[in-house]
Amino acid sequence: MSRSGHAPLLGDLEAAVMDHLWTGGEAEAKAVHAALGEARGITLNTIQSTLKRLYEKRLLDRDKVSHAHVYRVRMSREDFHRGLLGELVQEMWHGHADAVVSAFVDLAERAGPEHLARLEALVAERRRALGQGRR
Amino acid sequence: MSVVLQSAPFFALAAAAFMLAGALAAGALRALAGEALTRWAPQARYRVLVALSAVPPVAACWLTVVASVPSLVALVDPSADDCMSHGAEHAHLCFVHVPGATMHLELIVLLVTAAAYCALRLADAGLGVLRAARVTQALVRTAQRDEKRDLIVIESHHPVCFAAGLMNPRIVVSSGLLEALTPEEQLVAVAHERAHAERRDALSRLVVRATAALHLPGVGAWLRREAEVAAEQCCDEAAATAAGDRLLVASTILKVERLVRASGTSEPAAFADVSVALGTCAVERRVEALLVAPRVEPSLRLAGALTIAALGAALACAEGVHHLAESALSRIAH
């Protein structure tokens, strides 16, 4: 979580850098640039400032080794996604996320256990009736 | 001050009055046919609900245009101008003459306050939608891709599956859900979400949410709710066609519902029992609909033709609508 209490949002390059670090583990800016920057035609400086921004968003930790910073992720991909999902569910409660998300079952509304049991019994009964009909 | 600026409050008041008339008409339709509509096949029901949700803004825009027609004609042909046939104190919906009297200040303040309130509500909702869009974008950007099935797979034990995005929706599914479902159940969940994406339900839901806010309170909430249930049922039918088994769709919905319940994905849980207590649980209606044969979709051609005829009839009666609106405005505004 960022200082604002919201899950930090990422731009395209930031997401690519995080993906690289999640997959490959800790790295210096030069190594990240070699993996991502050259293919995208961007400079080492851009990668360095992206890493710094991710550090400021509290997604990365860094240690100074020799003259360079070595960056590593502060949270796993799963923890990051958990934060975003939590925020998405909150937005659904406020009715905002509904406009951009259509969930398989409504995340902001639960059926009671007694209703679920009744419906499951109905489905099972119907399945049995269909099975007998085929015999 | 120009004629248009001086007449603007009268046009705004007329539009507000037409919108209220539209909201009342939609409320009456809901009272008369709402119950019967819930028994219709989902696709036709969805279309009718979306059309019904648009009644107040369409009434406001179309009837204001219709009421302006005589004045527009007078602009082109001054001999058709009959504004002076009534007293100078009469309210004018006119682009030619300056209104004889100004509107009550209280009424202008009320109109401006209402417009400002609507703008603030819209801005607040817009910011929320923007934030939600950025959250889903961050999820999609950092997730892994299942290229074969064209899925975005997020690393989470929470059992979620959704179509994310307004214009080009992507199907997002959690690794937890994929592990919990059988391949057949995965097919159902993905086919359901694919149907949402193809129908661009998020976009139409955004429109329904915006227009539902212009209805009478109970009617707006009913429209939003019913449109959401109808959209879900449309996608359930698409999933049933893809899987070739309606009961599999029903049992998958129940399984995912149980998984979500067990995982605590939906917070705050304290609200959950309230929605069930109201007896409007979408899962219940969706599953019950899947236990019976699919309903035949009725043709909406007649309803469409009647709507176009009503809009045309209003235009044909432009003179009457103009005078009726001016008489009503004179009573309200002065």
Coordinates of C-alpha atoms in Angstrom, one line a residue:
Chain A
M1 CA 0.0 0.0 0.0
S2 CA 1.2 3.5 -0.7
R3 CA 1.1 6.3 1.9
S4 CA -2.3 7.4 0.5
G5 CA -3.8 4.1 1.6
H6 CA -4.5 3.2 -2.0
A7 CA -2.8 0.3 -3.8
P8 CA -0.2 2.0 -6.0
L9 CA -1.1 2.2 -9.7
L10 CA 1.5 1.5 -12.4
G11 CA 2.3 2.8 -15.8
D12 CA 3.3 0.5 -18.7
L13 CA 7.0 0.7 -18.1
E14 CA 6.6 0.5 -14.3
A15 CA 4.6 -2.7 -14.8
A16 CA 7.2 -4.1 -17.1
V17 CA 10.0 -3.4 -14.5
M18 CA 8.0 -4.9 -11.7
D19 CA 7.3 -8.0 -13.9
H20 CA 11.1 -8.3 -14.6
L21 CA 12.0 -8.1 -10.9
W22 CA 9.2 -10.5 -9.8
T23 CA 10.3 -13.0 -12.4
G24 CA 14.1 -12.5 -12.2
G25 CA 14.7 -11.3 -8.6
E26 CA 16.9 -8.4 -7.6
A27 CA 18.8 -6.3 -10.1
E28 CA 20.7 -3.2 -10.8
A29 CA 19.4 -0.5 -13.2
K30 CA 21.9 -1.6 -15.9
A31 CA 20.6 -5.1 -15.8
V32 CA 17.0 -3.9 -16.0
H33 CA 18.0 -1.6 -18.9
A34 CA 19.7 -4.5 -20.7
A35 CA 16.5 -6.6 -20.4
L36 CA 13.9 -4.0 -21.1
G37 CA 15.3 -0.7 -22.1
E38 CA 17.2 -1.7 -25.2
A39 CA 14.3 -3.5 -26.8
R40 CA 12.1 -0.4 -26.1
G41 CA 14.7 2.1 -27.2
I42 CA 14.8 3.9 -23.9
T43 CA 17.8 5.2 -22.0
L44 CA 19.4 4.0 -18.8
N45 CA 18.3 7.3 -17.2
T46 CA 14.6 6.4 -17.9
I47 CA 15.0 3.0 -16.3
Q48 CA 16.8 4.6 -13.3
S49 CA 14.0 7.1 -12.8
T50 CA 11.4 4.4 -13.1
L51 CA 13.1 2.3 -10.5
K52 CA 13.4 5.4 -8.2
R53 CA 9.6 6.0 -8.7
L54 CA 8.8 2.4 -7.8
Y55 CA 11.0 2.8 -4.7
E56 CA 9.1 6.0 -3.8
K57 CA 5.8 4.1 -4.3
R58 CA 7.2 1.6 -1.7
L59 CA 7.1 -1.3 -4.1
L60 CA 10.9 -1.7 -4.2
D61 CA 13.7 -1.8 -1.6
R62 CA 17.2 -0.9 -2.6
D63 CA 20.8 -1.4 -1.2
K64 CA 23.8 0.5 -2.3
V65 CA 26.4 -2.0 -3.5
S66 CA 29.6 -0.3 -4.6
H67 CA 28.4 2.7 -6.6
A68 CA 25.1 1.3 -7.8
H69 CA 21.7 0.6 -6.2
V70 CA 20.4 -3.0 -6.3
Y71 CA 16.6 -3.1 -6.3
R72 CA 14.4 -5.9 -5.1
V73 CA 10.6 -6.1 -4.7
R74 CA 9.1 -5.3 -1.4
M75 CA 6.0 -7.4 -2.0
S76 CA 5.2 -10.5 -4.0
R77 CA 3.0 -10.3 -7.1
E78 CA 0.2 -12.0 -5.2
D79 CA 0.4 -9.4 -2.4
F80 CA 0.3 -6.6 -5.0
H81 CA -2.7 -8.1 -6.7
R82 CA -4.4 -8.7 -3.3
G83 CA -4.1 -4.9 -2.6
L84 CA -5.5 -4.0 -6.0
L85 CA -8.3 -6.6 -5.7
G86 CA -9.2 -5.2 -2.3
E87 CA -9.5 -1.7 -3.8
L88 CA -11.5 -3.0 -6.7
V89 CA -14.0 -4.6 -4.3
Q90 CA -14.2 -1.4 -2.3
E91 CA -14.9 0.6 -5.5
M92 CA -17.6 -2.0 -6.3
W93 CA -19.2 -1.2 -2.9
H94 CA -19.3 2.4 -3.9
G95 CA -20.8 1.5 -7.3
H96 CA -17.9 2.9 -9.3
A97 CA -16.1 -0.3 -10.4
D98 CA -19.3 -1.8 -11.8
A99 CA -18.8 0.5 -14.8
V100 CA -15.5 -1.1 -15.8
V101 CA -15.9 -4.6 -14.3
S102 CA -18.5 -7.4 -14.9
A103 CA -17.8 -10.2 -12.4
F104 CA -18.9 -13.8 -12.7
V105 CA -20.7 -13.5 -9.4
D106 CA -21.3 -10.1 -7.8
L107 CA -18.5 -9.4 -5.4
A108 CA -20.6 -7.0 -3.5
E109 CA -23.5 -9.3 -2.8
R110 CA -23.6 -12.7 -1.1
A111 CA -26.3 -15.3 -1.2
G112 CA -27.1 -16.6 2.3
P113 CA -26.0 -20.2 3.1
E114 CA -29.6 -21.4 3.4
H115 CA -30.3 -20.0 -0.1
L116 CA -27.2 -21.7 -1.5
A117 CA -28.1 -25.0 0.1
R118 CA -31.7 -24.8 -1.4
L119 CA -30.4 -23.9 -4.8
E120 CA -27.8 -26.7 -4.8
A121 CA -30.5 -29.2 -3.8
L122 CA -32.6 -27.9 -6.7
V123 CA -29.8 -28.3 -9.2
A124 CA -29.0 -31.8 -7.9
E125 CA -32.7 -32.8 -8.1
R126 CA -32.9 -31.5 -11.7
R127 CA -29.8 -33.3 -12.6
R128 CA -31.2 -36.6 -11.2
A129 CA -34.5 -36.0 -13.0
L130 CA -32.7 -35.5 -16.3
G131 CA -30.6 -38.6 -15.6
Q132 CA -33.7 -40.7 -15.0
G133 CA -35.3 -39.3 -18.1
R134 CA -32.4 -40.5 -20.3
R135 CA -32.5 -44.0 -19.0
Chain B
M1 CA -28.1 40.6 -23.0
S2 CA -29.0 38.5 -26.1
V3 CA -32.4 36.9 -26.6
V4 CA -30.9 33.4 -26.2
L5 CA -29.3 34.2 -22.9
Q6 CA -32.5 35.7 -21.5
S7 CA -34.5 32.8 -22.8
A8 CA -32.1 30.2 -21.5
P9 CA -33.6 29.9 -18.0
F10 CA -37.0 29.2 -19.6
F11 CA -35.6 26.5 -21.9
A12 CA -33.8 25.0 -18.9
L13 CA -37.0 25.0 -16.8
A14 CA -38.9 23.5 -19.7
A15 CA -36.3 20.7 -20.1
A16 CA -36.4 20.0 -16.3
A17 CA -40.2 19.8 -16.5
F18 CA -40.1 17.5 -19.5
M19 CA -37.5 15.3 -17.7
L20 CA -39.8 15.1 -14.7
A21 CA -42.7 14.1 -17.0
G22 CA -40.5 11.4 -18.5
A23 CA -39.6 10.1 -15.1
L24 CA -43.2 10.0 -14.0
A25 CA -44.1 8.2 -17.3
A26 CA -41.3 5.6 -16.6
G27 CA -42.5 5.3 -13.0
A28 CA -46.1 4.6 -14.3
L29 CA -44.8 2.0 -16.8
R30 CA -42.9 0.3 -14.1
A31 CA -46.0 0.2 -11.8
L32 CA -48.1 -1.1 -14.7
A33 CA -45.8 -3.6 -16.4
G34 CA -42.7 -4.0 -14.2
E35 CA -43.8 -7.3 -12.7
A36 CA -44.7 -8.8 -16.1
L37 CA -41.3 -7.5 -17.5
T38 CA -39.3 -9.5 -15.0
R39 CA -40.8 -12.7 -16.6
W40 CA -39.5 -11.8 -20.1
A41 CA -36.5 -13.5 -21.7
P42 CA -33.3 -11.7 -20.6
Q43 CA -32.2 -10.1 -23.9
A44 CA -35.6 -8.4 -24.7
R45 CA -35.9 -7.5 -21.0
Y46 CA -32.5 -5.9 -21.0
R47 CA -33.3 -3.8 -24.1
V48 CA -36.6 -2.6 -22.7
L49 CA -34.9 -1.7 -19.4
V50 CA -32.1 0.2 -21.1
A51 CA -34.7 2.0 -23.3
L52 CA -36.9 2.8 -20.2
S53 CA -33.8 4.2 -18.4
A54 CA -33.4 6.6 -21.2
V55 CA -36.9 8.0 -21.1
P56 CA -36.3 11.1 -18.9
P57 CA -33.3 12.4 -20.8
V58 CA -34.8 11.6 -24.2
A59 CA -38.1 13.3 -23.1
A60 CA -36.2 16.3 -21.9
C61 CA -34.1 16.7 -25.1
W62 CA -36.8 15.7 -27.6
L63 CA -39.7 17.7 -26.1
T64 CA -37.5 20.8 -25.7
V65 CA -36.5 20.5 -29.3
V66 CA -40.2 20.0 -30.3
A67 CA -41.3 23.0 -28.2
S68 CA -38.6 25.1 -29.9
V69 CA -39.7 24.2 -33.4
P70 CA -42.3 27.1 -33.8
S71 CA -39.7 29.6 -32.7
L72 CA -37.1 28.1 -35.1
V73 CA -39.7 28.4 -37.9
A74 CA -40.2 32.0 -36.9
L75 CA -36.5 32.7 -37.2
V76 CA -36.6 31.5 -40.9
D77 CA -40.1 32.8 -41.7
P78 CA -41.0 35.9 -39.6
S79 CA -44.6 35.7 -40.8
A80 CA -45.1 32.5 -38.8
D81 CA -44.2 34.3 -35.6
D82 CA -47.1 34.3 -33.2
C83 CA -45.3 35.2 -30.0
M84 CA -47.1 38.6 -29.8
S85 CA -50.5 36.9 -29.9
H86 CA -50.2 36.4 -26.1
G87 CA -49.4 39.0 -23.5
A88 CA -45.9 40.5 -22.9
E89 CA -45.8 38.9 -19.5
H90 CA -46.2 35.4 -21.0
A91 CA -43.2 33.1 -20.6
H92 CA -41.4 32.7 -24.0
L93 CA -39.7 29.6 -25.4
C94 CA -38.4 31.9 -28.1
F95 CA -35.2 32.7 -30.0
V96 CA -36.7 35.9 -31.5
H97 CA -38.2 38.0 -28.7
V98 CA -36.8 38.9 -25.4
P99 CA -39.0 37.5 -22.6
G100 CA -41.5 40.0 -21.3
A101 CA -40.7 39.2 -17.7
T102 CA -37.8 37.5 -16.0
M103 CA -38.1 34.3 -14.0
H104 CA -38.4 34.3 -10.2
L105 CA -34.9 34.6 -8.7
E106 CA -35.7 31.7 -6.4
L107 CA -36.4 29.5 -9.4
I108 CA -33.2 30.4 -11.1
V109 CA -31.2 29.7 -7.9
L110 CA -33.0 26.3 -7.6
L111 CA -32.2 25.4 -11.3
V112 CA -28.5 26.5 -10.9
T113 CA -28.3 24.5 -7.5
A114 CA -29.8 21.4 -9.1
A115 CA -27.4 21.7 -12.1
A116 CA -24.4 22.2 -9.8
Y117 CA -25.5 19.2 -7.6
C118 CA -25.8 17.0 -10.7
A119 CA -22.4 18.1 -12.0
L120 CA -20.8 17.4 -8.7
R121 CA -22.4 13.9 -8.4
L122 CA -21.3 13.2 -12.0
A123 CA -17.7 14.4 -11.3
D124 CA -17.5 12.3 -8.1
A125 CA -18.8 9.2 -10.0
G126 CA -16.5 10.0 -12.9
L127 CA -13.4 10.1 -10.6
G128 CA -14.5 6.8 -9.0
V129 CA -14.9 5.1 -12.4
L130 CA -11.5 6.5 -13.5
R131 CA -9.8 5.2 -10.3
A132 CA -11.5 1.7 -10.8
A133 CA -10.3 1.8 -14.5
R134 CA -6.7 2.5 -13.4
V135 CA -6.9 -0.3 -10.8
T136 CA -8.0 -2.8 -13.4
Q137 CA -5.4 -1.5 -15.8
A138 CA -2.7 -2.0 -13.1
L139 CA -4.0 -5.6 -12.5
V140 CA -4.0 -6.4 -16.3
R141 CA -0.5 -4.9 -16.8
T142 CA 1.2 -6.9 -14.0
A143 CA -0.7 -10.2 -14.5
Q144 CA 0.5 -13.1 -16.6
R145 CA -1.2 -14.0 -19.9
D146 CA -2.8 -17.2 -20.9
E147 CA -2.3 -16.6 -24.7
K148 CA -4.1 -19.8 -25.7
R149 CA -7.3 -18.9 -24.0
D150 CA -6.8 -15.1 -24.3
L151 CA -7.0 -14.7 -20.5
I152 CA -5.3 -12.4 -18.0
V153 CA -4.3 -14.5 -15.0
I154 CA -3.7 -12.7 -11.7
E155 CA -1.8 -14.3 -8.8
S156 CA -4.4 -14.5 -6.1
H157 CA -6.1 -17.2 -4.0
H158 CA -9.3 -15.1 -4.2
P159 CA -11.7 -16.7 -6.6
V160 CA -12.4 -13.9 -9.0
C161 CA -13.3 -13.8 -12.7
F162 CA -14.4 -10.7 -14.5
A163 CA -14.4 -8.8 -17.7
A164 CA -12.4 -5.6 -17.2
G165 CA -12.5 -2.5 -19.4
L166 CA -15.1 -0.3 -21.2
M167 CA -14.1 -0.3 -24.9
N168 CA -11.9 -3.3 -25.2
P169 CA -12.7 -5.5 -22.2
R170 CA -10.2 -8.3 -21.2
I171 CA -11.1 -11.4 -19.3
V172 CA -9.3 -11.5 -15.9
V173 CA -9.3 -14.7 -13.8
S174 CA -7.4 -15.5 -10.6
S175 CA -5.1 -18.4 -10.3
G176 CA -7.1 -19.4 -7.2
L177 CA -10.3 -19.7 -9.2
L178 CA -8.6 -21.7 -12.0
E179 CA -7.3 -24.2 -9.4
A180 CA -10.7 -24.6 -7.8
L181 CA -12.7 -25.1 -11.0
T182 CA -12.8 -28.2 -13.3
P183 CA -11.9 -27.5 -17.0
E184 CA -15.7 -27.6 -17.8
E185 CA -16.5 -25.1 -15.1
Q186 CA -13.6 -22.9 -16.3
L187 CA -15.2 -22.9 -19.7
V188 CA -18.5 -21.8 -18.3
A189 CA -17.0 -18.9 -16.3
V190 CA -14.8 -17.7 -19.2
A191 CA -17.7 -18.0 -21.7
H192 CA -19.9 -16.0 -19.4
E193 CA -17.3 -13.2 -19.1
R194 CA -16.6 -13.4 -22.8
A195 CA -20.3 -12.7 -23.4
H196 CA -20.0 -9.6 -21.1
A197 CA -17.0 -8.4 -23.1
E198 CA -18.7 -9.0 -26.5
R199 CA -21.9 -7.2 -25.3
R200 CA -19.8 -4.4 -23.8
D201 CA -22.0 -4.6 -20.7
A202 CA -19.7 -2.4 -18.7
L203 CA -20.3 0.5 -21.1
S204 CA -24.1 0.1 -21.2
R205 CA -24.1 -0.3 -17.5
L206 CA -22.4 3.0 -17.2
V207 CA -25.1 4.6 -19.4
V208 CA -27.9 3.0 -17.3
R209 CA -26.3 4.2 -14.1
A210 CA -26.1 7.7 -15.4
T211 CA -29.7 7.8 -16.7
A212 CA -31.1 5.9 -13.8
A213 CA -30.1 8.8 -11.6
L214 CA -32.6 11.0 -13.5
H215 CA -35.5 8.8 -12.5
L216 CA -37.7 8.8 -9.3
P217 CA -35.6 7.2 -6.5
G218 CA -37.3 3.8 -6.3
V219 CA -37.6 3.5 -10.1
G220 CA -33.9 4.3 -10.8
A221 CA -32.7 1.7 -8.3
W222 CA -35.1 -0.8 -9.8
L223 CA -33.9 -0.1 -13.3
R224 CA -30.3 -0.5 -12.4
R225 CA -30.9 -3.7 -10.5
E226 CA -33.1 -5.3 -13.1
A227 CA -30.7 -4.3 -16.0
E228 CA -27.8 -5.9 -14.1
V229 CA -29.7 -9.1 -13.5
A230 CA -30.9 -9.2 -17.1
A231 CA -27.3 -8.7 -18.4
E232 CA -26.1 -11.5 -16.1
Q233 CA -28.8 -13.8 -17.4
C234 CA -28.0 -13.0 -21.0
C235 CA -24.4 -14.1 -20.3
D236 CA -25.5 -17.2 -18.4
E237 CA -27.5 -18.2 -21.5
A238 CA -24.4 -17.6 -23.7
A239 CA -22.3 -19.8 -21.3
A240 CA -25.1 -22.5 -21.4
T241 CA -24.9 -22.5 -25.2
A242 CA -21.1 -22.7 -25.1
A243 CA -21.1 -25.5 -22.5
G244 CA -24.2 -27.3 -23.9
D245 CA -25.4 -27.8 -20.3
R246 CA -27.6 -25.3 -18.4
L247 CA -27.2 -27.2 -15.1
L248 CA -23.4 -26.9 -15.3
V249 CA -23.8 -23.2 -15.5
A250 CA -26.1 -23.2 -12.5
S251 CA -23.8 -25.4 -10.5
T252 CA -20.7 -23.3 -11.5
I253 CA -22.4 -20.1 -10.3
L254 CA -23.2 -21.8 -7.0
K255 CA -19.7 -23.2 -6.6
V256 CA -18.0 -19.8 -7.3
E257 CA -20.5 -18.1 -4.9
R258 CA -19.5 -20.6 -2.2
L259 CA -15.8 -20.0 -3.0
V260 CA -16.2 -16.2 -2.8
R261 CA -18.1 -16.6 0.4
A262 CA -15.4 -18.8 2.0
S263 CA -12.5 -16.6 0.8
G264 CA -13.9 -13.4 2.2
T265 CA -13.3 -11.6 -1.1
S266 CA -16.4 -9.5 -0.6
E267 CA -16.1 -7.0 2.2
P268 CA -17.6 -5.7 4.3
A269 CA -19.4 -9.0 4.9
A270 CA -21.9 -7.3 7.3
F271 CA -23.9 -6.1 4.3
A272 CA -24.2 -9.5 2.7
D273 CA -27.1 -10.7 4.7
V274 CA -29.0 -7.5 4.1
S275 CA -29.1 -8.0 0.4
V276 CA -30.3 -11.6 0.9
A277 CA -32.9 -10.5 3.4
L278 CA -34.3 -8.2 0.8
G279 CA -34.9 -11.3 -1.4
T280 CA -33.3 -9.8 -4.5
C281 CA -30.2 -11.9 -4.7
A282 CA -29.1 -12.1 -8.3
V283 CA -27.6 -15.6 -7.8
E284 CA -30.9 -17.0 -6.8
R285 CA -32.7 -15.6 -9.9
R286 CA -29.9 -16.6 -12.2
V287 CA -29.8 -20.2 -11.0
E288 CA -33.6 -20.5 -11.0
A289 CA -33.8 -19.3 -14.6
L290 CA -31.2 -21.9 -15.6
L291 CA -33.3 -24.7 -14.1
V292 CA -36.0 -24.3 -16.6
A293 CA -35.9 -24.2 -20.4
P294 CA -34.8 -20.9 -22.0
R295 CA -37.6 -18.4 -22.6
V296 CA -38.4 -17.4 -26.2
E297 CA -37.1 -13.9 -26.9
P298 CA -40.1 -11.7 -28.0
S299 CA -39.8 -9.4 -30.9
L300 CA -39.5 -5.7 -29.9
R301 CA -40.3 -4.4 -33.4
L302 CA -43.8 -3.3 -32.4
A303 CA -42.4 -1.5 -29.3
G304 CA -39.7 0.2 -31.4
A305 CA -42.3 1.3 -34.0
L306 CA -44.6 2.7 -31.3
T307 CA -41.7 4.6 -29.8
I308 CA -40.8 6.2 -33.1
A309 CA -44.5 6.9 -33.8
A310 CA -44.8 8.7 -30.4
L311 CA -41.7 10.8 -31.1
G312 CA -43.1 11.6 -34.5
A313 CA -46.5 12.5 -33.1
A314 CA -44.9 14.9 -30.6
L315 CA -43.1 16.6 -33.5
A316 CA -46.4 16.8 -35.4
C317 CA -47.9 18.5 -32.4
A318 CA -45.0 21.0 -32.0
E319 CA -47.3 24.0 -32.0
G320 CA -49.4 22.5 -29.2
V321 CA -46.4 21.4 -27.2
H322 CA -44.9 24.9 -27.5
H323 CA -48.0 26.7 -26.3
L324 CA -48.6 24.1 -23.5
A325 CA -45.1 24.5 -22.3
E326 CA -45.2 28.3 -22.4
S327 CA -48.5 28.3 -20.5
A328 CA -47.2 25.9 -17.8
L329 CA -43.9 28.0 -17.6
S330 CA -45.9 31.2 -17.2
R331 CA -47.7 29.7 -14.2
I332 CA -44.5 28.3 -12.6
A333 CA -42.0 31.0 -13.5
H334 CA -43.8 34.3 -12.8

